[in-house]
């Protein structure tokens, strides 16, 4: 089935279609979009030159623009041109360099990039007349903004930094559980047994094959992280290693953890996936801030042999015992409208292909 708005099939739009949308003016930008922003199934969004410190997170509602609501909540402005610190616990709104003029048949969804989520840097996209975070309806024309709330670490940012990303869809192409099972039987989507129930189930690994290191917990009082510094910071200055020989840990309320999935995941070249939270009834915690998995992630066509998902975990009101192999999330697979020209890990400088337990790219390898 071909979508008349893009001349392509139903599903997630690939890299070459994104380039066509840029040429057609459906995706706008000042300055112009660079090739490095275009991923296999998404577009990286860049911070503009000003951050607005606001009193609270907000949505505009169906009858207002962001600029109109900003007058109610703005506390002060921060010039980012020479670099500026966004402080832990504060909420900022940053106009992005990109904007949209979507055709009626195209919708968009945004999410934090992997490195952003692994820093516990809550980043959400909002629009004029918006009633949801990170969800942009078909036909939207207007600017884009990033709401940024550093939860664990204060960060140094500059214009052009890419903290979040946007994915475009023509129609809906979510794979049913029967389709997922058929694909798994044909070419395994995970190593081992597939737990398929409204998506592909993810469980936590608290019983590693070697040693007893199972994760990291963010330290409460640390220095600033400059987001341009890659492989620079000593992990132990910012993270407390979590060891266990009991195949379980106790999550503390308000604490942020980096853990890893038990399953090694494959995303076929003709699919994309998004990590979705599991049912709230399973426990008092949330898993996932950065949720996009590109075509080729962990797949042999892109040089991968399965990649485990890093779990960004925050505990809520009460301490909670997390057990090995407990289901904590699910992957929702979608068809691509067409196979992208590049795959994650094959033609890109992909930081997390073949990953296991891994902190963000800003930290030295342990």
CSV table of C-alpha atoms in Angstrom, one decimal, residues 39 44 113-116 118 162 227 230-231 294 297 307-308 310 343-363 365:
chain,number,residue,atom,x,y,z
A,39,UNK,CA,19.6,8.0,10.9
A,44,UNK,CA,18.3,13.9,15.2
A,113,UNK,CA,18.6,9.6,22.1
A,114,UNK,CA,20.2,6.6,23.7
A,115,UNK,CA,23.1,8.6,25.3
A,116,UNK,CA,20.5,11.2,26.6
A,118,UNK,CA,21.6,6.9,29.9
A,162,UNK,CA,21.4,16.5,19.5
A,227,UNK,CA,28.0,16.5,26.5
A,230,UNK,CA,33.2,11.5,24.5
A,231,UNK,CA,35.0,8.8,26.5
A,294,UNK,CA,16.9,1.4,14.4
A,297,UNK,CA,20.3,-3.1,15.6
A,307,UNK,CA,22.6,-6.6,21.1
A,308,UNK,CA,21.2,-6.4,24.6
A,310,UNK,CA,20.3,-1.1,28.2
A,343,UNK,CA,21.6,0.2,8.7
A,344,UNK,CA,22.4,0.7,12.4
A,345,UNK,CA,26.0,-0.5,13.0
A,346,UNK,CA,26.8,-1.3,9.3
A,347,UNK,CA,27.5,2.1,7.7
A,348,UNK,CA,27.2,4.4,10.7
A,349,UNK,CA,29.5,5.1,13.7
A,350,UNK,CA,27.1,3.4,16.0
A,351,UNK,CA,28.0,3.6,19.6
A,352,UNK,CA,25.9,0.7,21.0
A,353,UNK,CA,26.0,-2.1,18.4
A,354,UNK,CA,26.8,-5.4,20.1
A,355,UNK,CA,26.5,-3.8,23.5
A,356,UNK,CA,26.1,-5.4,26.8
A,357,UNK,CA,25.9,-3.4,30.1
A,358,UNK,CA,27.2,0.0,29.0
A,359,UNK,CA,27.1,3.5,30.3
A,360,UNK,CA,26.7,6.5,27.9
A,361,UNK,CA,29.4,7.3,25.4
A,362,UNK,CA,30.7,10.2,27.6
A,363,UNK,CA,32.4,7.7,30.0
A,365,UNK,CA,35.3,2.1,29.3
